[in-house]
Short mmCIF file of C-alpha atoms and ligand atoms in Angstrom, two decimals:
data_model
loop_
_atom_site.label_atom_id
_atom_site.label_comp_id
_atom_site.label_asym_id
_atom_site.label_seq_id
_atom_site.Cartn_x
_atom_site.Cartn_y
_atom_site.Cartn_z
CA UNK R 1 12.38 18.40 -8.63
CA UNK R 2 12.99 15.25 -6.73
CA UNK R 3 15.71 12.53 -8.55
CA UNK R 4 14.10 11.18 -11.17
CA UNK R 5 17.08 8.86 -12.36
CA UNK R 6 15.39 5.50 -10.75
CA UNK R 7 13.15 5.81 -14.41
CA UNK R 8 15.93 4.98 -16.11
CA UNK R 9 16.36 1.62 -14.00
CA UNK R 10 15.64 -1.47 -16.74
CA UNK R 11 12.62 -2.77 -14.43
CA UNK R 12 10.19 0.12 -16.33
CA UNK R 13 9.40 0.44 -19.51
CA UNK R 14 8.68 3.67 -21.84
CA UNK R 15 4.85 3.26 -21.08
CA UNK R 16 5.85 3.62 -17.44
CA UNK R 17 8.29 6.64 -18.28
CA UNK R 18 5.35 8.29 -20.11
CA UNK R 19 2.95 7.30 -17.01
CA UNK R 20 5.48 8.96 -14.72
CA UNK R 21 5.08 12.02 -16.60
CA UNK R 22 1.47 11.77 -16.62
CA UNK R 23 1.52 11.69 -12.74
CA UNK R 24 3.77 14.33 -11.94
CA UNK R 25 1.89 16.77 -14.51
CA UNK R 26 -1.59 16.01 -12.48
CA UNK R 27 0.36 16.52 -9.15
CA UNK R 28 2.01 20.04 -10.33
CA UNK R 29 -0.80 21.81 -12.36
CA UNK R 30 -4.60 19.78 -11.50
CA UNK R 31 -3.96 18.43 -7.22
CA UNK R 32 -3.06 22.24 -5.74
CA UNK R 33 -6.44 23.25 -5.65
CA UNK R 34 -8.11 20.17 -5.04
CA UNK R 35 -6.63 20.08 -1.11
CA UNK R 36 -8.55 23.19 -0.38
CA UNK R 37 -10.17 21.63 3.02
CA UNK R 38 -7.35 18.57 3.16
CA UNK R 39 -6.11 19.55 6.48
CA UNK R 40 -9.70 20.26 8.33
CA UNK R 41 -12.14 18.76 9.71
CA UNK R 42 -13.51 15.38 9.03
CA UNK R 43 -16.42 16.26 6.78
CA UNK R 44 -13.73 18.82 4.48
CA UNK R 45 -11.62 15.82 4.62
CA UNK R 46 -14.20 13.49 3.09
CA UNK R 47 -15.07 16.14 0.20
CA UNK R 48 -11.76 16.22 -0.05
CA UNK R 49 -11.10 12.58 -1.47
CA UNK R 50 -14.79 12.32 -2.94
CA UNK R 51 -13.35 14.96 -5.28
CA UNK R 52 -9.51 13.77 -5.92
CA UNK R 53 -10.96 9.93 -7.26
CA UNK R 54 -13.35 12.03 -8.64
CA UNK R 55 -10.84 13.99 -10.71
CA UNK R 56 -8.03 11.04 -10.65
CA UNK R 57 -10.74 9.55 -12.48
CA UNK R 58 -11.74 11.99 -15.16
CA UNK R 59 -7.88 12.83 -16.01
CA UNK R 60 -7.71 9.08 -16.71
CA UNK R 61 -5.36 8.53 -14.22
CA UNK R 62 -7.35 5.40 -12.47
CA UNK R 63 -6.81 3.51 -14.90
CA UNK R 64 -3.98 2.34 -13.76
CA UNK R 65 -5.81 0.53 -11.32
CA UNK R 66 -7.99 -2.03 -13.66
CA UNK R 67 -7.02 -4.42 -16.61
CA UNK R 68 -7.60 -2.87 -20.67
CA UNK R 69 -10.77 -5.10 -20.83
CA UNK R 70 -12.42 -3.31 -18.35
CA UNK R 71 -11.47 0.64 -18.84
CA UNK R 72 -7.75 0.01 -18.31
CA UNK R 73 -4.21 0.83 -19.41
CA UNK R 74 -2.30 -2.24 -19.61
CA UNK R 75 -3.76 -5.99 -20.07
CA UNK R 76 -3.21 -7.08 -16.97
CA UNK R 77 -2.53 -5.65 -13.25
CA UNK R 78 0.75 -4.20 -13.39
CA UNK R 79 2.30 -3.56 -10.55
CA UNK R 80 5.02 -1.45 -11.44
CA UNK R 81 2.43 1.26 -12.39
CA UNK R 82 0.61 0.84 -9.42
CA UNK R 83 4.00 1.83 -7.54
CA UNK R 84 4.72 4.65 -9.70
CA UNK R 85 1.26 6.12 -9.03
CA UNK R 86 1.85 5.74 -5.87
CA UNK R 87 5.29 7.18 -5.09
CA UNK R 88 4.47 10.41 -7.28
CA UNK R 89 1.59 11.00 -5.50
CA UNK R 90 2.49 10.22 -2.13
CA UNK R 91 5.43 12.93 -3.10
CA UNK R 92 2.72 15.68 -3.49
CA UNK R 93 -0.30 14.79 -1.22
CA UNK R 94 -0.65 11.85 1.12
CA UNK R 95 -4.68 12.38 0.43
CA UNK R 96 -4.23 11.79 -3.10
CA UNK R 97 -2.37 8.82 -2.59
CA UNK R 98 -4.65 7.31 -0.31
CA UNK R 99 -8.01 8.51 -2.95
CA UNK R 100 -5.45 6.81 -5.84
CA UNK R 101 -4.92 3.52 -3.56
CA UNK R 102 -8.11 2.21 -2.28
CA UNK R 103 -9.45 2.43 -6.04
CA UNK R 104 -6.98 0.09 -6.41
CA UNK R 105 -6.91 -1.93 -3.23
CA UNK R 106 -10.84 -2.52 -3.53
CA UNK R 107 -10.75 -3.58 -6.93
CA UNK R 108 -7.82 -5.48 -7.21
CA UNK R 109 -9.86 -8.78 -5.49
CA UNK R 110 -12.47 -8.42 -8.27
CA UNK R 111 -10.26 -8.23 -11.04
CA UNK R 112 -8.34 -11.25 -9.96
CA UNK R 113 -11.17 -13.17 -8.86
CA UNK R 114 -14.59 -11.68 -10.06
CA UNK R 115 -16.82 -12.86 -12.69
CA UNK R 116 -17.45 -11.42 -16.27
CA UNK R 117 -20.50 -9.45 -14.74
CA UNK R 118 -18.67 -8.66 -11.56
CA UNK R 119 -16.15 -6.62 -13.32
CA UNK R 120 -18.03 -5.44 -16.07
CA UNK R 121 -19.97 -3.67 -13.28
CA UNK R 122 -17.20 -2.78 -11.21
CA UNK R 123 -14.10 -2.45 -12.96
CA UNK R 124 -14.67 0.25 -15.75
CA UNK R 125 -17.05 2.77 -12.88
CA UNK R 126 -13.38 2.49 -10.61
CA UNK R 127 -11.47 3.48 -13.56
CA UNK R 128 -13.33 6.53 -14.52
CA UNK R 129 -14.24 7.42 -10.49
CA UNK R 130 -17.84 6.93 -10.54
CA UNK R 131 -17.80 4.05 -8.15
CA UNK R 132 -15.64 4.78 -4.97
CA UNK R 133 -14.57 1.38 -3.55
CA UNK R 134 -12.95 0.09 -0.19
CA UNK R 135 -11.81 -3.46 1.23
CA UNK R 136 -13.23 -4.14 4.44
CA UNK R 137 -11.35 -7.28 6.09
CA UNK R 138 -10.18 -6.17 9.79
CA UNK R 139 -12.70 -6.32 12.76
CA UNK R 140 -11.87 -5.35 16.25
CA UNK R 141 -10.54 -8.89 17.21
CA UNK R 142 -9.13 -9.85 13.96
CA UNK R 143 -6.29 -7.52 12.43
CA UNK R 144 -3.33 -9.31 12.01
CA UNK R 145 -4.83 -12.82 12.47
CA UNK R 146 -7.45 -13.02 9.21
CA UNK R 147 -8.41 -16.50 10.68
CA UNK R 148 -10.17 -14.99 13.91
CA UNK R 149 -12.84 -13.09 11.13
CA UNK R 150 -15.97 -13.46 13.36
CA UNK R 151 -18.39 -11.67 11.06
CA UNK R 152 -21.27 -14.58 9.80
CA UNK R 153 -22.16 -15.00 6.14
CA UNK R 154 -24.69 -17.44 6.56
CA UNK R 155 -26.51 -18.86 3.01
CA UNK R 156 -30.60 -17.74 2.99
CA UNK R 157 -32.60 -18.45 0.31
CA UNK R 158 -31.34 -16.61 -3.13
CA UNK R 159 -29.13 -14.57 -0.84
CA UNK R 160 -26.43 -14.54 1.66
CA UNK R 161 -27.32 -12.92 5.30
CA UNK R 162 -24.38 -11.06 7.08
CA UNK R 163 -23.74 -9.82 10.60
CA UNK R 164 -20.73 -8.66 12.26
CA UNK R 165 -18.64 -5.47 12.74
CA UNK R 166 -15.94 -3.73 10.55
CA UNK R 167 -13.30 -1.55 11.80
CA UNK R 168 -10.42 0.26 10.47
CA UNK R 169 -12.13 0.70 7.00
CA UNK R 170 -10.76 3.04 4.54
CA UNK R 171 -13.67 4.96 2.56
CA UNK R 172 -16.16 3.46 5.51
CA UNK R 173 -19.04 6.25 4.55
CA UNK R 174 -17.74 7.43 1.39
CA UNK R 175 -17.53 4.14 -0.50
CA UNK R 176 -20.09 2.95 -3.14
CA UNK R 177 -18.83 -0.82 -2.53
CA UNK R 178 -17.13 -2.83 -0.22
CA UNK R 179 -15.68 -5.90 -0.57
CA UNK R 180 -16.25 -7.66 2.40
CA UNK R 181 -14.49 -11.15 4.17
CA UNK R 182 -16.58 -12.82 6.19
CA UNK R 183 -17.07 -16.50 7.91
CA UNK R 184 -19.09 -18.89 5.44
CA UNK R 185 -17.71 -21.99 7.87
CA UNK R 186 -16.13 -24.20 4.84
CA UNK R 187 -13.51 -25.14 7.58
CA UNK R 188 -11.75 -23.77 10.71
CA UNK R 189 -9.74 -20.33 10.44
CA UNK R 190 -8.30 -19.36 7.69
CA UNK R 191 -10.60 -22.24 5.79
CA UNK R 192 -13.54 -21.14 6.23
CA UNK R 193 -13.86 -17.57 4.97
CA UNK R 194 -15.49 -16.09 1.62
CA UNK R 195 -15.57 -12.86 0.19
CA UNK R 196 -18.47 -10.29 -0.79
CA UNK R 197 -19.27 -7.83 -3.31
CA UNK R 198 -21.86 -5.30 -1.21
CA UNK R 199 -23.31 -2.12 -2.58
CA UNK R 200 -23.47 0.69 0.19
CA UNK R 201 -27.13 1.02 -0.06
CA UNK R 202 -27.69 -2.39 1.24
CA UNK R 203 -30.35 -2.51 4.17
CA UNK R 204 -28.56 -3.58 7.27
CA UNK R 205 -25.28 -2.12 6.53
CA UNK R 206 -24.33 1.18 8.51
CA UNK R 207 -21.42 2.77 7.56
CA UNK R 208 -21.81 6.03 9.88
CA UNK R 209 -19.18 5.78 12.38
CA UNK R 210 -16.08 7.58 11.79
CA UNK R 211 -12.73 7.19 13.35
CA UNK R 212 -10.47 10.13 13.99
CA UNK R 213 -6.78 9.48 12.97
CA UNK R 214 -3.93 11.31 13.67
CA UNK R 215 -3.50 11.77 9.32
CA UNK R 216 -7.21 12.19 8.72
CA UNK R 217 -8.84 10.70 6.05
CA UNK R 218 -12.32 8.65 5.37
CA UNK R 219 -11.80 5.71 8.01
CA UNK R 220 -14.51 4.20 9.90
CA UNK R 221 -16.54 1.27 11.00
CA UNK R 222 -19.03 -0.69 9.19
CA UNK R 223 -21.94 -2.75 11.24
CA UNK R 224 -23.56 -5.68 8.61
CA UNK R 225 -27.33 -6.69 11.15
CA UNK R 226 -29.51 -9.17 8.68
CA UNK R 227 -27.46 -7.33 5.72
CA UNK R 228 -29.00 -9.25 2.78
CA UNK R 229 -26.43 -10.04 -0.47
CA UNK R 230 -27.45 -11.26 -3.60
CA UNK R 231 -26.00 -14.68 -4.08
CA UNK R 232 -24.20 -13.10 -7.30
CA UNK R 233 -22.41 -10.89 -4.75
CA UNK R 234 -20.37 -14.08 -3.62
CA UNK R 235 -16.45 -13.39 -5.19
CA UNK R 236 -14.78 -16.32 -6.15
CA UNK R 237 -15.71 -19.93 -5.02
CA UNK R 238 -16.88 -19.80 -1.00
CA UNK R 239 -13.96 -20.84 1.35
CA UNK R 240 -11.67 -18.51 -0.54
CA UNK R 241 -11.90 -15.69 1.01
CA UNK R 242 -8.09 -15.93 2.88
CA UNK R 243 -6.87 -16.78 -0.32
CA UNK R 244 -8.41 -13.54 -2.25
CA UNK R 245 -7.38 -11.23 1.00
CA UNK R 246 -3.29 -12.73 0.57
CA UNK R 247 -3.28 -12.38 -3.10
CA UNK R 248 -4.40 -8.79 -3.25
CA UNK R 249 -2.24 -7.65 -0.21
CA UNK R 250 0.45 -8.85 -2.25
CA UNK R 251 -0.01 -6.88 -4.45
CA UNK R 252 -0.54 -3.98 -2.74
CA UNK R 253 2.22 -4.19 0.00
CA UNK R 254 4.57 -3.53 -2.42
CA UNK R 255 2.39 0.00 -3.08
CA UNK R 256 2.19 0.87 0.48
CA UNK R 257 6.09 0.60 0.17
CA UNK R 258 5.61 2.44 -2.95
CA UNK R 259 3.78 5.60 -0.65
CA UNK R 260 6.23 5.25 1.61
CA UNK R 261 8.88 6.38 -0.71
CA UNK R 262 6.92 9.06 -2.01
CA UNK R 263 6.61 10.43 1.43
CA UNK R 264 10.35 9.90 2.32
CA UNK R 265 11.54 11.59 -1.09
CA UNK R 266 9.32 14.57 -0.13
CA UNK R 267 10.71 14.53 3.43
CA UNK R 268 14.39 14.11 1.92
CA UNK R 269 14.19 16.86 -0.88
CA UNK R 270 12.58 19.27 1.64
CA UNK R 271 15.20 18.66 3.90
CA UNK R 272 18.12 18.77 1.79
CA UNK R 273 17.12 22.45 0.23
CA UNK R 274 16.39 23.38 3.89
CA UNK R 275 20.04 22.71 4.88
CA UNK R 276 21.21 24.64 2.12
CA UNK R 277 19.29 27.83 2.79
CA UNK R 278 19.45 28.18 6.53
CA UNK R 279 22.27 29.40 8.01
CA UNK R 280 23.58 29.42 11.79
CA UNK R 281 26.79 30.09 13.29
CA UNK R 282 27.53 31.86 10.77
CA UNK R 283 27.44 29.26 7.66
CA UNK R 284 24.82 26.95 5.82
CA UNK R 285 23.46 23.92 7.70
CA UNK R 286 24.16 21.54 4.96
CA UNK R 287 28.30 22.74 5.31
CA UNK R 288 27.89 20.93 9.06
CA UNK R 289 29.66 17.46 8.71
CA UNK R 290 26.34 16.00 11.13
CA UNK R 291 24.22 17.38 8.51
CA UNK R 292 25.53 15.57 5.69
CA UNK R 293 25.91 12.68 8.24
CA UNK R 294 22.15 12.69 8.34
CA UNK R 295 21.00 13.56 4.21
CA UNK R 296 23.59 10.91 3.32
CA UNK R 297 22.22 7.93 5.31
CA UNK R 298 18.45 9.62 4.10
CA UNK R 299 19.61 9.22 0.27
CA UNK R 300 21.11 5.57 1.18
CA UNK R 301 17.69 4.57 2.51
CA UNK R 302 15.67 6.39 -0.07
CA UNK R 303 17.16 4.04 -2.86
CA UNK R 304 17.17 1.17 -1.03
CA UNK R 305 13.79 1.59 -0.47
CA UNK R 306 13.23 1.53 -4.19
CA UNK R 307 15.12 -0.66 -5.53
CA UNK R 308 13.27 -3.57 -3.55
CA UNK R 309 9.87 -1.89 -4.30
CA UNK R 310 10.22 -2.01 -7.78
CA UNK R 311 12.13 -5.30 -7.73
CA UNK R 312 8.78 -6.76 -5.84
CA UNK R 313 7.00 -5.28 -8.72
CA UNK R 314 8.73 -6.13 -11.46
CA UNK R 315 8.89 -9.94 -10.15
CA UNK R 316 5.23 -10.34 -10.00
CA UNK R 317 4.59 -8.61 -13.61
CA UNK R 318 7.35 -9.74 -15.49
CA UNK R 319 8.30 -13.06 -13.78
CA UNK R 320 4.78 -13.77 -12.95
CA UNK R 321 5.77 -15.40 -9.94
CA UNK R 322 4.03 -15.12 -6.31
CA UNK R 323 6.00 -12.07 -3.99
CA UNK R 324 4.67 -12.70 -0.68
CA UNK R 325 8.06 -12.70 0.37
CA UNK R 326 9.95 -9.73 -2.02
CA UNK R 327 6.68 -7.26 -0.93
CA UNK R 328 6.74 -8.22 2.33
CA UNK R 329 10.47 -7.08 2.12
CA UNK R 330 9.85 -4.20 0.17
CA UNK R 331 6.72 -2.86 2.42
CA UNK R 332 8.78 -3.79 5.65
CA UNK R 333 11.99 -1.61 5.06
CA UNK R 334 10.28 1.01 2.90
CA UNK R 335 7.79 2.00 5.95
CA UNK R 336 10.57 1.61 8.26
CA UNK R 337 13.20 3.60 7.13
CA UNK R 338 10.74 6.15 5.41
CA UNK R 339 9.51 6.52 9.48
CA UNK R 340 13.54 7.46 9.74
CA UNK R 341 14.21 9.72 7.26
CA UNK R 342 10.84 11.63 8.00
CA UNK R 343 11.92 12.01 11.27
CA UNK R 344 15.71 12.92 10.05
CA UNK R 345 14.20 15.88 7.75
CA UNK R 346 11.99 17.43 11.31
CA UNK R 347 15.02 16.90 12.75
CA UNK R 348 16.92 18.78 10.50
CA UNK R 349 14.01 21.41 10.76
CA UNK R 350 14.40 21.95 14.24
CA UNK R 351 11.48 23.56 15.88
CA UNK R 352 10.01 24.53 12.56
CA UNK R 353 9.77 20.52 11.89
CA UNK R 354 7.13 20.00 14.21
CA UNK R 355 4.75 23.15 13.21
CA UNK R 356 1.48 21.97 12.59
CA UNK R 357 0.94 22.96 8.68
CA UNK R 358 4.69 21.92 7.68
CA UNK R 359 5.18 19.64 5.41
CA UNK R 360 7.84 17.50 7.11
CA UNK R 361 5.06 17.99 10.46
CA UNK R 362 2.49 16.73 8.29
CA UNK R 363 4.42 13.45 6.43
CA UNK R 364 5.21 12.78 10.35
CA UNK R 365 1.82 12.06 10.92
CA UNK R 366 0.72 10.54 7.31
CA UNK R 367 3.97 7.99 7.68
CA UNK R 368 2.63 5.97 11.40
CA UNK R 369 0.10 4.34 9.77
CA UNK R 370 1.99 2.86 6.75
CA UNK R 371 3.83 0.64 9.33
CA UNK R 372 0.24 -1.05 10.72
CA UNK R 373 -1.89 -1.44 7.99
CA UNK R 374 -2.20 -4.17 5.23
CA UNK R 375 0.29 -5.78 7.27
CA UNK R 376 1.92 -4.83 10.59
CA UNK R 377 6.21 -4.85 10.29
CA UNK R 378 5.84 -7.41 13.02
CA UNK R 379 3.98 -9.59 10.85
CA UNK R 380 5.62 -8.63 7.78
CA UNK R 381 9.12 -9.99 9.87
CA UNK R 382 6.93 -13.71 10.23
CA UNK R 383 6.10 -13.84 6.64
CA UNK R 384 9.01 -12.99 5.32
CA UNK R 385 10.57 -16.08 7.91
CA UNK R 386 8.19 -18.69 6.97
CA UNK R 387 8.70 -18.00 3.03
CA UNK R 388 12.60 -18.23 3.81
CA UNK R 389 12.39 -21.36 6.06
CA UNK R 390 9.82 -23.42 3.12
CA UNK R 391 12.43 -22.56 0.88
CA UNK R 392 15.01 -23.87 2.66
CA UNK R 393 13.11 -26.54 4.67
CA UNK R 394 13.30 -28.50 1.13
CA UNK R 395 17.34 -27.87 0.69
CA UNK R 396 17.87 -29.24 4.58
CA UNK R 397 15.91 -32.47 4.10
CA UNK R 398 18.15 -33.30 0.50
CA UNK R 399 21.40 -33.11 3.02
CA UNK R 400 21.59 -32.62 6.52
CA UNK R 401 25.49 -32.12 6.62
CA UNK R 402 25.58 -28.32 7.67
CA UNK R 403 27.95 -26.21 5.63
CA UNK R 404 31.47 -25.63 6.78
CA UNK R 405 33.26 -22.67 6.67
CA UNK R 406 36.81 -20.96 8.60
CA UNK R 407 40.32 -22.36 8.91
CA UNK R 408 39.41 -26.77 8.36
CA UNK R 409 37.42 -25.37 5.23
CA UNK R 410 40.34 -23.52 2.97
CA UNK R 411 39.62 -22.42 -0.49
CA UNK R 412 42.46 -22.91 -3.21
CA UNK R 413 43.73 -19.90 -2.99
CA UNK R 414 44.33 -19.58 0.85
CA UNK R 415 41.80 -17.11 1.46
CA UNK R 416 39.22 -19.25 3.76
CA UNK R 417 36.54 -18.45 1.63
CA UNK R 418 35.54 -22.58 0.49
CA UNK R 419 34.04 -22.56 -2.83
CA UNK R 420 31.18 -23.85 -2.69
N1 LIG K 501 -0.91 -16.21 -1.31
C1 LIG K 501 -1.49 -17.42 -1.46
N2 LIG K 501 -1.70 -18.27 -0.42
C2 LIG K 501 -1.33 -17.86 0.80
C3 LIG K 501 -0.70 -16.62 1.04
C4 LIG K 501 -0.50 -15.79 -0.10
N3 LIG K 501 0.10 -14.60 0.03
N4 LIG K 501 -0.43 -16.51 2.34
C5 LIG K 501 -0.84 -17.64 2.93
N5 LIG K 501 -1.39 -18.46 2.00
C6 LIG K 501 -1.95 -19.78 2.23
C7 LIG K 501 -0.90 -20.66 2.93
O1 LIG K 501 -0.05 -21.28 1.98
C8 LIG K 501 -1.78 -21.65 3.63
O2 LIG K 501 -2.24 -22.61 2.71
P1 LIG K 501 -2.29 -24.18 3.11
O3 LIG K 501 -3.17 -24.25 4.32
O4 LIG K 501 -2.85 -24.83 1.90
O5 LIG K 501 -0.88 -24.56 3.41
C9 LIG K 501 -2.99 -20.83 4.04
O6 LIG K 501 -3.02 -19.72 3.14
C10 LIG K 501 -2.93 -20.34 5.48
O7 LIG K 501 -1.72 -19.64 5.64
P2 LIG K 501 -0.99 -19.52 7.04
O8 LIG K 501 -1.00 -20.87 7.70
O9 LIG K 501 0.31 -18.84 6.84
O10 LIG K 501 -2.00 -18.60 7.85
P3 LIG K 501 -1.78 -17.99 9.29
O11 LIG K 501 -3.15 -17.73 9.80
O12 LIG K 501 -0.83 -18.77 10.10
O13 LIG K 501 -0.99 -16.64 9.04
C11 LIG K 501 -0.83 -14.37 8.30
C12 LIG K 501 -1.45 -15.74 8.14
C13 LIG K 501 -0.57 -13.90 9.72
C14 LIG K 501 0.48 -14.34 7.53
C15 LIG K 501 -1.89 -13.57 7.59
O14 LIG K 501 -3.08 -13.69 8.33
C16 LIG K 501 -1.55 -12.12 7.43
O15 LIG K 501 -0.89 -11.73 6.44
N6 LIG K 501 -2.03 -11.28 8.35
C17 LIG K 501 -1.93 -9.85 8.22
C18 LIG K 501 -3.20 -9.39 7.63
C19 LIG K 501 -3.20 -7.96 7.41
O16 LIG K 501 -2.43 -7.46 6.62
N7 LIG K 501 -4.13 -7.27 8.10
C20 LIG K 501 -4.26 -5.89 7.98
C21 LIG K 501 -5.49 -5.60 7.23
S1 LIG K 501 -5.48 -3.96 6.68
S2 LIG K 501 -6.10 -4.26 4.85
#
């Protein structure tokens, strides 16, 4: 059983305890037999997910992803349980957490920004896993820059008319909805985008071409040619499309942080009873000083990891307050040093680490991706920045005398530490 002690951390509550428990029952005695096909080819691998939301959903456990009004647990988005979904079942299947996480992902623009009808028809089908959802902002020239969106929505009549191309979409295929960003012209860049509510049946949207991943799972393209939308498919105001993209991905950066640790407590437990059952030269791997070298820097970054995860969480729930900077954090060293302590545990494998069908082999794989999507670490590293530098921009125009520390700036006490 992987440590379980972070529950006792004062950022959850006993609803989130109980949720924990809900999770890890579903993961131990419902997921097993649902992976039958998780590791074969594309088509198995789409069943595959079709079925986990579709249980997810009937065991109640989607919920988590929409607000009490509209089928949900709590009154509002809470992050914390988003997290905690996450983590437990990123622990057991990366599948499953990726089924669990677009529910979430694809709804979370509607519930912040949707209308009464909008969720109403939305919100409570995601909770129970009737309606499959996915978010569809990247294109094949616009990943990390959102303002480069080239795809037109262009105002017709009673509807809006969209062309362009999708790429890199989660659920591309399998979805029943997408919400989709596209250029409405309001202003340049980042200005001028809106967002879309578009059922998969639409004429002019084909959502047939699959991309093979090295972690498979439903990704593909979607092509929009004279794709027709109601105009009560428009989400929010027009011209806010950057701003619905931002405020969902912060939300769920801190859950792809969340995955991450999932995957690197897997990788870390697996590891750690490894080294205590294999033996060479003549005693247990986990008695070789390098060993323990290696599990303790795993558990230092395993904790790390989760205390900023659930400190991003706990901000934006309890405190209310915007985390583009505390997810970006959290997302940024969670993927990163998750990569590291995956590749610690094959290490600690040796050749077994890297046969296909292992676990460690297969969290190898599932981890790459965490460190690209819904925010690249390279862009994560600018974000983070530019929150820092506003911050301080303000405290550097009040005074302009820079802060002066070492031997002409001595505390009382002799030290050279100047109170300041
Ligand atoms: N919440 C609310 N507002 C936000 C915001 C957020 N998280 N992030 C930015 N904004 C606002 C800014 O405050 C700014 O507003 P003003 O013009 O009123 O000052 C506006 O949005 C534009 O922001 P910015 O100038 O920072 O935009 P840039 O184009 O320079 O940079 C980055 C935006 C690169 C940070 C953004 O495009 C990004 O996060 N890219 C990664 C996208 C991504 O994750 N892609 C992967 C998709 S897989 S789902």
């Amino acid at each position: 059983m992987a440590d379980q002690s972070f529950l006792a951390w004062p950022f959850f509550d006993d609803g989130h305890r109980q949720q924990a428990r809900d999770f890890e029952r579903w993961a131990a005695e419902v997921l097993p037999p649902l992976l039958v096909g998780a590791d074969g080819d594309l088509d198995a691998v789409y069943d595959c997910v079709g079925r986990l939301v579709g249980e997810l959903g009937a065991a109640g456990l989607l919920r988590a992803c929409v607000p009490a009004a509209y089928g949900g647990v709590r009154e509002k988005i809470d992050v914390r349980s988003l997290c905690l979904a996450r983590e437990i079942l990123g622990r057991a299947s990366g599948l499953a957490d990726f089924a669990f996480a677009m529910q979430g992902l694809s709804s979370t623009p509607i519930t912040l920004f949707g209308s009464d009808d909008q969720k109403r028809a939305i919100l409570p089908g995601i909770a129970s896993g009737t309606i499959v959802g996915a978010f569809a902002l990247s294109e094949p020239d616009a990943g990390s820059d959102v303002g480069a969106i080239a795809t037109r929505a262009s105002r017709d009549g009673d509807s809006w008319r969209l062309d362009g191309v999708k790429t890199w979409i989660s659920n591309a295929g399998l979805a029943d909805c997408y919400v989709v960003f596209a250029r409405t012209g309001e202003g340049p860049g980042t200005k001028g985008l809106s967002a879309f509510i578009v059922d998969s049946d639409t004429p002019g949207l084909d959502a047939s071409e699959r991309i093979d991943v090295i972690a498979p799972h439903p990704l593909g393209m979607l092509r929009f040619t004279e794709c027709r939308v109601p105009a009560d498919g428009l989400l929010g105001n027009a011209g806010e499309g950057f701003k619905i993209a931002m405020a969902t991905l912060d939300v769920f950066r801190s859950t792809v942080g969340a995955a991450a640790l999932g995957f690197a407590r897997r990788a870390f437990d697996e590891a750690t009873l490894w080294a205590l059952k294999r033996r060479m030269f003549g005693r247990a791997l986990a008695e070789f000083q390098l060993t323990q070298a290696k599990l303790g820097d795993m558990a230092v970054s395993v904790d790390a990891a989760a205390l900023l995860v659930y400190r991003a969480a706990w901000t934006r729930d309890v405190l209310g307050a915007r985390i583009t900077r505390e997810a970006s954090i959290a997302k940024l060293f969670a993927t990163e040093s998750a990569q590291q302590v995956i590749d610690a545990a094959v290490q600690i494998f040796g050749g077994l680490g890297v046969v296909r069908g292992m676990t460690v082999e297969r969290l190898y794989r599932e981890i790459r991706a965490l460190r690209i999507y819904e925010g690249a670490s390279e862009v994560l590293k600018l974000v983070i920045a530019s929150r820092v530098l506003e911050t301080m921009a303000v405290e550097a125009t009040a005074d302009a005398t820079p802060a002066r520390t070492g031997p002409s700036v001595r505390s009382a006490n002799g030290t050279g530490n100047a109170d300041r």
